[in-house]
mmCIF file of C-alpha atoms in Angstrom:
data_model
loop_
_atom_site.group_PDB
_atom_site.id
_atom_site.type_symbol
_atom_site.label_atom_id
_atom_site.label_comp_id
_atom_site.label_asym_id
_atom_site.label_seq_id
_atom_site.Cartn_x
_atom_site.Cartn_y
_atom_site.Cartn_z
ATOM 1 C CA TYR I 1 7.364 -2.124 -12.287
ATOM 2 C CA ALA I 2 5.001 -1.425 -15.025
ATOM 3 C CA VAL I 3 4.709 -2.887 -18.940
ATOM 4 C CA ASP I 4 3.409 -2.170 -22.133
ATOM 5 C CA ALA I 5 0.041 -3.779 -22.401
ATOM 6 C CA SER I 6 0.526 -4.039 -26.236
ATOM 7 C CA THR I 7 3.895 -5.012 -26.400
ATOM 8 C CA GLY I 8 5.007 -6.631 -22.941
ATOM 9 C CA ALA I 9 7.995 -4.122 -22.696
ATOM 10 C CA LYS I 10 8.819 -2.618 -19.201
ATOM 11 C CA ARG I 11 7.629 0.820 -19.329
ATOM 12 C CA TRP I 12 9.259 1.759 -15.914
ATOM 13 C CA SER I 13 10.416 0.305 -12.545
ATOM 14 C CA PHE I 14 10.321 1.483 -8.881
ATOM 15 C CA LYS I 15 12.521 0.127 -6.158
ATOM 16 C CA THR I 16 11.124 -0.287 -2.609
ATOM 17 C CA PRO I 17 13.266 -0.488 0.241
ATOM 18 C CA SER I 18 12.008 -4.083 0.788
ATOM 19 C CA THR I 19 9.947 -6.892 -0.552
ATOM 20 C CA ILE I 20 6.447 -5.922 -2.184
ATOM 21 C CA ALA I 21 4.144 -7.655 0.113
ATOM 22 C CA THR I 22 0.747 -7.311 -1.802
ATOM 23 C CA SER I 23 -0.953 -6.974 -5.043
ATOM 24 C CA PRO I 24 -1.149 -3.394 -6.131
ATOM 25 C CA ALA I 25 -4.436 -1.147 -6.246
ATOM 26 C CA VAL I 26 -5.213 0.963 -8.991
ATOM 27 C CA SER I 27 -7.219 4.591 -8.568
ATOM 28 C CA PRO I 28 -10.572 4.513 -10.593
ATOM 29 C CA ASP I 29 -8.747 7.238 -12.872
ATOM 30 C CA ASP I 30 -6.248 4.715 -13.691
ATOM 31 C CA LEU I 31 -3.412 7.621 -12.943
ATOM 32 C CA THR I 32 -2.159 6.039 -9.564
ATOM 33 C CA VAL I 33 -0.909 2.646 -8.558
ATOM 34 C CA TYR I 34 -0.578 1.664 -4.831
ATOM 35 C CA THR I 35 1.725 -0.930 -3.671
ATOM 36 C CA ALA I 36 2.765 -2.255 0.056
ATOM 37 C CA SER I 37 5.908 -3.461 1.121
ATOM 38 C CA THR I 38 7.305 -6.116 4.107
ATOM 39 C CA ASP I 39 8.713 -3.099 6.093
ATOM 40 C CA SER I 40 4.947 -1.940 6.387
ATOM 41 C CA SER I 41 5.549 1.016 4.071
ATOM 42 C CA LEU I 42 2.939 2.105 1.236
ATOM 43 C CA PHE I 43 3.588 3.975 -2.192
ATOM 44 C CA ALA I 44 1.515 5.722 -4.197
ATOM 45 C CA LEU I 45 3.256 5.903 -7.958
ATOM 46 C CA ASP I 46 2.314 7.836 -10.914
ATOM 47 C CA THR I 47 0.965 4.950 -13.689
ATOM 48 C CA ALA I 48 2.465 6.873 -16.676
ATOM 49 C CA THR I 49 6.089 7.361 -15.406
ATOM 50 C CA GLY I 50 6.446 5.374 -11.883
ATOM 51 C CA ALA I 51 7.541 8.741 -10.114
ATOM 52 C CA LYS I 52 6.349 8.420 -6.402
ATOM 53 C CA ARG I 53 3.754 10.556 -5.444
ATOM 54 C CA TRP I 54 3.882 9.889 -1.730
ATOM 55 C CA SER I 55 4.998 7.076 0.522
ATOM 56 C CA PHE I 56 3.657 6.285 4.243
ATOM 57 C CA GLN I 57 5.450 4.129 6.791
ATOM 58 C CA ALA I 58 3.404 2.702 9.553
ATOM 59 C CA ALA I 59 4.829 3.125 12.965
ATOM 60 C CA PRO I 60 6.165 0.040 14.710
ATOM 61 C CA LEU I 61 3.856 0.211 17.422
ATOM 62 C CA GLU I 62 0.742 0.564 15.502
ATOM 63 C CA CYS I 63 1.866 -2.384 13.041
ATOM 64 C CA GLY I 64 4.748 -4.306 14.068
ATOM 65 C CA ALA I 65 4.488 -6.639 11.267
ATOM 66 C CA PRO I 66 4.543 -6.397 7.395
ATOM 67 C CA PHE I 67 1.285 -5.418 5.209
ATOM 68 C CA THR I 68 -0.034 -8.701 3.962
ATOM 69 C CA SER I 69 -3.008 -7.055 1.904
ATOM 70 C CA LEU I 70 -4.225 -3.976 0.414
ATOM 71 C CA ALA I 71 -7.575 -2.593 -0.595
ATOM 72 C CA LEU I 72 -8.726 0.723 -2.174
ATOM 73 C CA SER I 73 -12.348 2.089 -1.552
ATOM 74 C CA PRO I 74 -14.635 1.823 -4.535
ATOM 75 C CA LYS I 75 -14.519 5.750 -4.987
ATOM 76 C CA GLY I 76 -10.586 5.462 -4.707
ATOM 77 C CA ASP I 77 -10.016 8.197 -1.665
ATOM 78 C CA THR I 78 -8.824 5.581 0.965
ATOM 79 C CA LEU I 79 -6.704 3.093 1.192
ATOM 80 C CA TYR I 80 -7.133 0.096 3.744
ATOM 81 C CA PRO I 81 -3.679 -1.933 4.400
ATOM 82 C CA VAL I 82 -3.490 -4.879 7.077
ATOM 83 C CA CYS I 83 -0.784 -5.823 8.620
ATOM 84 C CA SER I 84 -0.199 -9.087 10.395
ATOM 85 C CA THR I 85 1.692 -12.186 10.960
ATOM 86 C CA ASP I 86 1.147 -15.365 12.886
ATOM 87 C CA ILE I 87 2.536 -13.854 16.586
ATOM 88 C CA VAL I 88 0.994 -10.110 15.650
ATOM 89 C CA LYS I 89 -2.680 -9.648 15.922
ATOM 90 C CA PRO I 90 -3.930 -8.241 12.547
ATOM 91 C CA THR I 91 -4.255 -4.082 12.337
ATOM 92 C CA LEU I 92 -6.509 -2.361 9.639
ATOM 93 C CA LEU I 93 -5.345 1.455 8.947
ATOM 94 C CA ALA I 94 -7.288 3.770 6.635
ATOM 95 C CA VAL I 95 -4.750 5.731 4.652
ATOM 96 C CA ASP I 96 -5.961 8.792 2.376
ATOM 97 C CA ALA I 97 -5.342 7.822 -0.949
ATOM 98 C CA ALA I 98 -4.351 11.562 -2.310
ATOM 99 C CA THR I 99 -1.956 12.465 0.542
ATOM 100 C CA GLY I 100 -0.684 9.300 2.102
ATOM 101 C CA HIS I 101 -1.928 10.204 5.752
ATOM 102 C CA GLN I 102 -3.434 7.757 8.093
ATOM 103 C CA LYS I 103 -7.099 8.351 8.863
ATOM 104 C CA TRP I 104 -7.240 5.669 11.580
ATOM 105 C CA ARG I 105 -6.610 2.417 12.902
ATOM 106 C CA LEU I 106 -8.429 -0.334 14.160
ATOM 107 C CA GLY I 107 -7.049 -3.720 16.343
ATOM 108 C CA GLY I 108 -3.477 -4.398 16.837
ATOM 109 C CA ALA I 109 -1.977 -4.940 20.544
ATOM 110 C CA GLY I 110 -4.124 -7.736 21.611
ATOM 111 C CA ALA I 111 -7.257 -6.840 19.672
ATOM 112 C CA ALA I 112 -8.242 -8.574 16.532
ATOM 113 C CA ALA I 113 -9.233 -6.525 13.589
#
């Protein structure tokens, strides 16, 4: 959810299918907020309204674990979510911040990311 910085009043909320797993990332232009959930989903939301711009679901064979961290490139063009558990080796994904399309994947399936 988002709150008004002046009053603390809730401005909007967005329901995800599972628990939010990471701190949010905000685009450099402050127009989009990104968040990740424990079912390996990413969401891009309009900061003014909370409307969903896009969502991305990592394939189970690519991730097989919840997202545990999320970073946004300094230019704001690529998201870098990491999925891992104590059992599943870490996997780093690169996701286009404008479209939600996966660019590449590193690690997982027995390799360390």
